[in-house]
XYZ file of C-alpha atoms in Angstrom:
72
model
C 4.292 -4.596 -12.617
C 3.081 -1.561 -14.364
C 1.206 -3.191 -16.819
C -0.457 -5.421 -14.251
C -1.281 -1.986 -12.405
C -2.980 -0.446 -15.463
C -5.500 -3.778 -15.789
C -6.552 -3.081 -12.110
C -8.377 -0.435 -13.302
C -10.616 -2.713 -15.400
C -11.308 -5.244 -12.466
C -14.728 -5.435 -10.487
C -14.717 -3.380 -7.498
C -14.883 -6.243 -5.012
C -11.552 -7.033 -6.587
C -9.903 -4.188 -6.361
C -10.889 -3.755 -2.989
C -9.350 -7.406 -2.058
C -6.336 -5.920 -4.068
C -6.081 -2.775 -1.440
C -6.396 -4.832 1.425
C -3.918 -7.363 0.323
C -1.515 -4.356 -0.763
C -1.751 -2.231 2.915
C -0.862 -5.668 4.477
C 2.382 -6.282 2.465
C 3.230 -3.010 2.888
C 2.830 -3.029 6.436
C 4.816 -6.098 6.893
C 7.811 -4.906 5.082
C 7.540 -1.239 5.763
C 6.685 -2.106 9.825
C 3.535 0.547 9.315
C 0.796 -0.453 11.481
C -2.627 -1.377 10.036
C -5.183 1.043 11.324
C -8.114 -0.594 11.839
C -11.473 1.236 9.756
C -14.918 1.885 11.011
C -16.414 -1.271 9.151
C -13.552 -3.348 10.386
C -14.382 -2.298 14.077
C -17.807 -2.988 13.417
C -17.611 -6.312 12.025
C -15.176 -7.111 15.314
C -18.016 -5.548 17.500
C -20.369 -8.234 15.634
C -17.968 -11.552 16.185
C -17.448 -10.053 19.814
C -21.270 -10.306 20.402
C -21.688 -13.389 18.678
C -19.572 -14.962 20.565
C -20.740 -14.264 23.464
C -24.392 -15.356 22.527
C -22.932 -18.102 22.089
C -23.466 -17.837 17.583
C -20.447 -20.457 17.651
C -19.808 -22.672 14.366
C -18.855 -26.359 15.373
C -15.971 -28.600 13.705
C -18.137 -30.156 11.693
C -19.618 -27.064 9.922
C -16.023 -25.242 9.139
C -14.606 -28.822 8.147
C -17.598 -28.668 5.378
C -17.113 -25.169 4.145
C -13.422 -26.125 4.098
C -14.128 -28.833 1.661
C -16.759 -27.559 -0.112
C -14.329 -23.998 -1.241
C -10.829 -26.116 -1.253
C -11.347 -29.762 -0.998
């Protein structure tokens, strides 16, 4: 574990920021802390919130094609 901790240090930032995010969840799912939500978090909510009610909706057809094209 340690050693794997040290080479963090060395990752892109994008990665280690995917790291933090994945580590606060684990943490609060075995520690019951609650996940407080940030100000770009909230923001990008406030976005889907609007988009969604313009009606910005993506159909079946376009998630089934990202789906494939990223795991398939």
């Amino acid at each position: 574990m340690e050693e794997l901790l040290e080479r963090v240090s060395t990752w892109p930032e994008k990665a280690q920021e995917e790291l933090a995010v994945l580590i606060a969840d684990v943490e609060a799912s075995h520690l019951g802390n609650e996940y407080e939500l940030t100000a770009d978090d909230l923001a990008a909510l406030d976005r889907s919130l609007a988009d969604v009610e313009a009606g910005r909706l993506v159909d079946d057809e376009e998630i089934t094609a990202l789906f494939n094209r990223h795991f398939g």
